[in-house]
mmCIF file with all atom_site columns, C-alpha atoms in Angstrom:
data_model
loop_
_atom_site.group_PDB
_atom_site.id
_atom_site.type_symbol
_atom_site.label_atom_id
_atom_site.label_alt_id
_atom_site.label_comp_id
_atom_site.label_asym_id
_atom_site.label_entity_id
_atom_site.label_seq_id
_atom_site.pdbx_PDB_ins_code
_atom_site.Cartn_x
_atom_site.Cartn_y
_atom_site.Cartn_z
_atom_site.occupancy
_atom_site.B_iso_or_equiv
_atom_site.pdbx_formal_charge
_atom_site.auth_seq_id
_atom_site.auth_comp_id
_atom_site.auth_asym_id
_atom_site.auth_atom_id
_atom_site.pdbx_PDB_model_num
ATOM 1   C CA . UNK A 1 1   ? 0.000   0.000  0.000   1.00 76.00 ? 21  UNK A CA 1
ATOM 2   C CA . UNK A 1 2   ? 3.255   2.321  0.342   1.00 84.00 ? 22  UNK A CA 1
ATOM 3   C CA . UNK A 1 3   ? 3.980   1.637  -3.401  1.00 86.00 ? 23  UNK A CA 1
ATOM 4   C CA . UNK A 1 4   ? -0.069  3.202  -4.076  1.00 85.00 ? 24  UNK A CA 1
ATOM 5   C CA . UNK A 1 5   ? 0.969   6.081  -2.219  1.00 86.00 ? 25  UNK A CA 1
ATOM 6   C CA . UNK A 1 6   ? 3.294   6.988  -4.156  1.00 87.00 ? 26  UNK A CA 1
ATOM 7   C CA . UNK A 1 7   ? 2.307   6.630  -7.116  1.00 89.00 ? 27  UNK A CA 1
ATOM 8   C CA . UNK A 1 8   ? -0.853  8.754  -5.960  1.00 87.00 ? 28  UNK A CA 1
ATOM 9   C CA . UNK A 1 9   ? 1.352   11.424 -5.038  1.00 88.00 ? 29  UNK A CA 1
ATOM 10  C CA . UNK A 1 10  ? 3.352   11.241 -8.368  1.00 89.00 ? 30  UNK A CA 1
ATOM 11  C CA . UNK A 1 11  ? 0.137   11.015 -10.313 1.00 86.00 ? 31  UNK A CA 1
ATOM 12  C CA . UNK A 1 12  ? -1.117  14.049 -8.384  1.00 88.00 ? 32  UNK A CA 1
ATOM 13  C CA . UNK A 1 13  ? 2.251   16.022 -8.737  1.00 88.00 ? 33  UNK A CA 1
ATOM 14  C CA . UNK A 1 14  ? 2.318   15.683 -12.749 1.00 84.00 ? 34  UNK A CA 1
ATOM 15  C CA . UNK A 1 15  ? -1.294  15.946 -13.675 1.00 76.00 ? 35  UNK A CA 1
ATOM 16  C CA . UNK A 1 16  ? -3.806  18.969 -12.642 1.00 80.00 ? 36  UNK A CA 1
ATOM 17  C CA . UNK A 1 17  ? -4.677  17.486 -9.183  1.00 84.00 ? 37  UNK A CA 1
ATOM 18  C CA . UNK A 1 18  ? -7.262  19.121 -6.703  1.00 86.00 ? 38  UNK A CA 1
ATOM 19  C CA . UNK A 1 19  ? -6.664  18.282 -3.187  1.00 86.00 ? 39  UNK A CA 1
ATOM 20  C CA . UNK A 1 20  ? -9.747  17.998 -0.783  1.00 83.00 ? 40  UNK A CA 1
ATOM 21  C CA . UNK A 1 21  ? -9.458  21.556 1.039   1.00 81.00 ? 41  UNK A CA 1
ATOM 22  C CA . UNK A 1 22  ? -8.940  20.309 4.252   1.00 81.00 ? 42  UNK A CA 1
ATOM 23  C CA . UNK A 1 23  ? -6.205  17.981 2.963   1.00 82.00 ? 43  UNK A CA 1
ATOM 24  C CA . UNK A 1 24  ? -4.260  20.320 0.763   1.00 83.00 ? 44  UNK A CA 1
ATOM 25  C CA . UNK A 1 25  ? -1.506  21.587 3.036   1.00 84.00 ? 45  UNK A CA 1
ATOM 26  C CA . UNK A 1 26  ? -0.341  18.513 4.243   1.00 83.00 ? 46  UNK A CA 1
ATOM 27  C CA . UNK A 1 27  ? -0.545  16.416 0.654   1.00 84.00 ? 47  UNK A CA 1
ATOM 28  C CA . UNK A 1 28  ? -3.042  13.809 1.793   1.00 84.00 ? 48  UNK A CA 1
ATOM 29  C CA . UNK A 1 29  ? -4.520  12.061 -0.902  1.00 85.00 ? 49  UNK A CA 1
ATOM 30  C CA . UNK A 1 30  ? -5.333  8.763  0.162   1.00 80.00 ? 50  UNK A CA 1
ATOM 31  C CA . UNK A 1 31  ? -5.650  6.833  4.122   1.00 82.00 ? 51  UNK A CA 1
ATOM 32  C CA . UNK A 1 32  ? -4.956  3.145  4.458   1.00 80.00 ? 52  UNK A CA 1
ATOM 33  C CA . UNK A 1 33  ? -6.864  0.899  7.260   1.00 73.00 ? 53  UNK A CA 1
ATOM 34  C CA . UNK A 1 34  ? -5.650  -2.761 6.920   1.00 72.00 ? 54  UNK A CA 1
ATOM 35  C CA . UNK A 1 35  ? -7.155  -3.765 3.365   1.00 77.00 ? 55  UNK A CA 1
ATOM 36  C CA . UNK A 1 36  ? -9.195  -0.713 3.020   1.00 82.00 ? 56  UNK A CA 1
ATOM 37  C CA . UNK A 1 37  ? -8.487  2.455  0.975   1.00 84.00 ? 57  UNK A CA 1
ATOM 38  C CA . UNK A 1 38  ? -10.278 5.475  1.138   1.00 86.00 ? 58  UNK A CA 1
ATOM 39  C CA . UNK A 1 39  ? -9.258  8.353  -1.233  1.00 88.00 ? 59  UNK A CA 1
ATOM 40  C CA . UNK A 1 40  ? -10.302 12.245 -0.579  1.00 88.00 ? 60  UNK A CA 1
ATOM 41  C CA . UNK A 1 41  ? -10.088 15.121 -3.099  1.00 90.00 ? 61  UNK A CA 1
ATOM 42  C CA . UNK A 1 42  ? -11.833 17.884 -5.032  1.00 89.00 ? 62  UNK A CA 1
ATOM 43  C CA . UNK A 1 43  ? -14.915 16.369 -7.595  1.00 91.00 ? 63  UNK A CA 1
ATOM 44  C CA . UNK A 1 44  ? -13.127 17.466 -10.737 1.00 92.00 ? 64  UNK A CA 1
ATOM 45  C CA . UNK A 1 45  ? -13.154 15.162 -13.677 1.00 94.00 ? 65  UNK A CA 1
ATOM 46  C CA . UNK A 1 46  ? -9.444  15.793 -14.172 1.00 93.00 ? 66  UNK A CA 1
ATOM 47  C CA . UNK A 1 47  ? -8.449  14.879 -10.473 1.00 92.00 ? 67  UNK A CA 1
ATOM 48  C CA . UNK A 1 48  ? -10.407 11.814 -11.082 1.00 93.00 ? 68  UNK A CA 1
ATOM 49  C CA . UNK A 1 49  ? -9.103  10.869 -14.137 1.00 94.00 ? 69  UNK A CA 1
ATOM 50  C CA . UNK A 1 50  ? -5.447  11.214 -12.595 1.00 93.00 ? 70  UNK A CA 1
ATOM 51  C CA . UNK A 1 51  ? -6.777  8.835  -9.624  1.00 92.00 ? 71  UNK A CA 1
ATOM 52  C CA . UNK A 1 52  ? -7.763  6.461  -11.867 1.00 93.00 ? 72  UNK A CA 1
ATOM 53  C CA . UNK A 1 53  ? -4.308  6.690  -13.581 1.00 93.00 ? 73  UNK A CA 1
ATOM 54  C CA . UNK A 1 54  ? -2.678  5.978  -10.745 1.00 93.00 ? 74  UNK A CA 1
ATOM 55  C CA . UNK A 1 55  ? -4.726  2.999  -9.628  1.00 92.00 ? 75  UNK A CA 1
ATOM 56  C CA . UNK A 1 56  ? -4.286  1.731  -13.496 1.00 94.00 ? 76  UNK A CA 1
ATOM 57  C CA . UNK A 1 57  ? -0.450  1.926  -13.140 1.00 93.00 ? 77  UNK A CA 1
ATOM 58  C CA . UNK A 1 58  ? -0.504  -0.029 -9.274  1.00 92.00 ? 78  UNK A CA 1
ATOM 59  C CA . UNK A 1 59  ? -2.791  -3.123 -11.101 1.00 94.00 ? 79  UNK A CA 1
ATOM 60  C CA . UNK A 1 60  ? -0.496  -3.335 -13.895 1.00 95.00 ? 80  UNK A CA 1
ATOM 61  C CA . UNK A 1 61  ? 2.947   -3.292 -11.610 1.00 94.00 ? 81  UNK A CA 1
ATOM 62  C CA . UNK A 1 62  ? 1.377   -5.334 -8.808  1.00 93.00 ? 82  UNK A CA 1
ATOM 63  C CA . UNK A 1 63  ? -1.326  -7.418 -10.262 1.00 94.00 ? 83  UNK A CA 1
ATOM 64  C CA . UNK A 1 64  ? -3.619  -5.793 -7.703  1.00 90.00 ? 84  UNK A CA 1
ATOM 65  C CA . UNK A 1 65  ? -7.195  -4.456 -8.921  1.00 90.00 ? 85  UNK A CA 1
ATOM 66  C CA . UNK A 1 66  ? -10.392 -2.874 -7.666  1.00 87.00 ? 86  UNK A CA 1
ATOM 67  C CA . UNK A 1 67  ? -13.192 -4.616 -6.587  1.00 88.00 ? 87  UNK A CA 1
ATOM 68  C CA . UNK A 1 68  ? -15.635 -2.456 -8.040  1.00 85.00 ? 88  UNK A CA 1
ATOM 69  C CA . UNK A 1 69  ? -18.600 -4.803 -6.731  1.00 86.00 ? 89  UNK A CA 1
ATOM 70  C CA . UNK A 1 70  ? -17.628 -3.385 -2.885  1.00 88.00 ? 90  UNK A CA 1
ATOM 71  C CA . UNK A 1 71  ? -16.105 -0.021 -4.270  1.00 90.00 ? 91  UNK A CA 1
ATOM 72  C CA . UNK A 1 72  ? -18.690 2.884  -3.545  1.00 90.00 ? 92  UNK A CA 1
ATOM 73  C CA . UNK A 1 73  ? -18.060 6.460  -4.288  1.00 91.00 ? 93  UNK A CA 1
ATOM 74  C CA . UNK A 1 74  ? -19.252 9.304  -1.713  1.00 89.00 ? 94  UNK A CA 1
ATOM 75  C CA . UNK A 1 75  ? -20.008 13.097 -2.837  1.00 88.00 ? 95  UNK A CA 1
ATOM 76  C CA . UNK A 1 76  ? -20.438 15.845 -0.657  1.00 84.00 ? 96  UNK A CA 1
ATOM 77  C CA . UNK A 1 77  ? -22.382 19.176 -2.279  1.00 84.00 ? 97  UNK A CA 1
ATOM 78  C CA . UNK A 1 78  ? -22.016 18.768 -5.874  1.00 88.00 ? 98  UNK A CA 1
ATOM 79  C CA . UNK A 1 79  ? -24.396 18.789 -8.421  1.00 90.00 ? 99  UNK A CA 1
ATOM 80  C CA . UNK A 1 80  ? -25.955 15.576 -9.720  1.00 92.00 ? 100 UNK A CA 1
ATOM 81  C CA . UNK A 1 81  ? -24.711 15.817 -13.355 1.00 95.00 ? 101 UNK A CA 1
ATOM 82  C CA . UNK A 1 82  ? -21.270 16.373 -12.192 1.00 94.00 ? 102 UNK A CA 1
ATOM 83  C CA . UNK A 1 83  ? -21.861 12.955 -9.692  1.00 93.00 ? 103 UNK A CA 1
ATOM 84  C CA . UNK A 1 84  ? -23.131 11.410 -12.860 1.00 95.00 ? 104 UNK A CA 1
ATOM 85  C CA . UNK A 1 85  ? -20.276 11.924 -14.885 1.00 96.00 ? 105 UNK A CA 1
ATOM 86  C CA . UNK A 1 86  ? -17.760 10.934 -12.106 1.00 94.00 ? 106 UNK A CA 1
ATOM 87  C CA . UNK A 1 87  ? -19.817 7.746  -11.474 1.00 94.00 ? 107 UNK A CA 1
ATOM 88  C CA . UNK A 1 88  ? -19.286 6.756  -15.218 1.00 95.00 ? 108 UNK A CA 1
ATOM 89  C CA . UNK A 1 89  ? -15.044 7.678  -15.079 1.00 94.00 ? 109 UNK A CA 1
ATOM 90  C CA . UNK A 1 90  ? -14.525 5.506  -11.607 1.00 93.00 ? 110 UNK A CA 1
ATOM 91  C CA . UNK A 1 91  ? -17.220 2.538  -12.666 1.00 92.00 ? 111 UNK A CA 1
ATOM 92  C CA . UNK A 1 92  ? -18.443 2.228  -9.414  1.00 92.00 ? 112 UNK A CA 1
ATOM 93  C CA . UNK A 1 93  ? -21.642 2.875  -7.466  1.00 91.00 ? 113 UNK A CA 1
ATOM 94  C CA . UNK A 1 94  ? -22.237 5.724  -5.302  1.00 92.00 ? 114 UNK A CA 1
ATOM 95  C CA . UNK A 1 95  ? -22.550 5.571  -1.469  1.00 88.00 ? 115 UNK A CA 1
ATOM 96  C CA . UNK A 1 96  ? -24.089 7.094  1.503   1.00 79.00 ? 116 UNK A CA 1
ATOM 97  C CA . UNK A 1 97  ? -24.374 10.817 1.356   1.00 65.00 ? 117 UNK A CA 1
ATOM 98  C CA . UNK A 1 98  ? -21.360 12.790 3.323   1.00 57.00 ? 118 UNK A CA 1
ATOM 99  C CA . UNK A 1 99  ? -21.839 13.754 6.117   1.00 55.00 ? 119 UNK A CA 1
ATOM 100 C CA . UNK A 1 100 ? -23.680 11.256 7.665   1.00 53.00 ? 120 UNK A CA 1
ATOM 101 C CA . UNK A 1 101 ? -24.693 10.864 10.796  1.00 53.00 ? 121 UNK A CA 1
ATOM 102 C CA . UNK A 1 102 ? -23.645 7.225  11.032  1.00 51.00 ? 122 UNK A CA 1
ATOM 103 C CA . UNK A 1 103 ? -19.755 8.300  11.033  1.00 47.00 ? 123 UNK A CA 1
ATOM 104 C CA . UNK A 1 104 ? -19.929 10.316 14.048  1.00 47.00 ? 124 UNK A CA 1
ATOM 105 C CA . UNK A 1 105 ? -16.137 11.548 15.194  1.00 43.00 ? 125 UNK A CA 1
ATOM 106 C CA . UNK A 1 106 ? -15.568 11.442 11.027  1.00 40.00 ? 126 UNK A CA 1
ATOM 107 C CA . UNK A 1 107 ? -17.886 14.112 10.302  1.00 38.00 ? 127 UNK A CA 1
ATOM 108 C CA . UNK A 1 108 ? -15.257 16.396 10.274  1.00 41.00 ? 128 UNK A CA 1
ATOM 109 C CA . UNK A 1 109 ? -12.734 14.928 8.025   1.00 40.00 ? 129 UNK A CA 1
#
């Protein structure tokens, strides 16, 4: 999971990247819990696409892929054609709404 870091940051560092505001002054793209990835940034189709890039390049060096079957994607106050058009890039279903209440203490991140 080091080696997806990486590449996430060099992915971000070459293409036209937009950090999650909270997350921009420290770099932080993606957080790691055992087998489980989460990814934050800004819903732009280009950030995306450069996500997607990098996740491309770490299943083609490490044989590793997305399980788009459990994958959800979660979109906090942005219009519904822009979540549509997302949805189609990453292939992948959206989730629960941000914030919700379930995630208590992670309502802030």
């Amino acid at each position: 999971m080091e080696y997806l870091t990486r590449s996430l940051l060099w992915f971000a560092s070459k293409d036209k990247f937009g950090y999650h505001p909270r997350c921009k002054a420290l770099k932080i793209i993606n957080i790691v819990f055992a087998d489980d990835l989460i990814v934050v940034c800004k819903a732009e189709e280009n950030t995306i696409r450069c996500i997607m890039k990098a996740l491309q390049h770490f299943r083609g060096t490490t044989g590793l892929n997305i399980n788009h079957t459990k994958s959800e994607v979660i979109f906090g106050g942005i219009d519904a054609k822009v979540e549509t058009k997302l949805l189609q890039i990453v292939n992948m279903k959206k989730g629960m709404k941000f914030p919700s209440p379930t995630w208590g203490a992670y309502h802030c991140i």
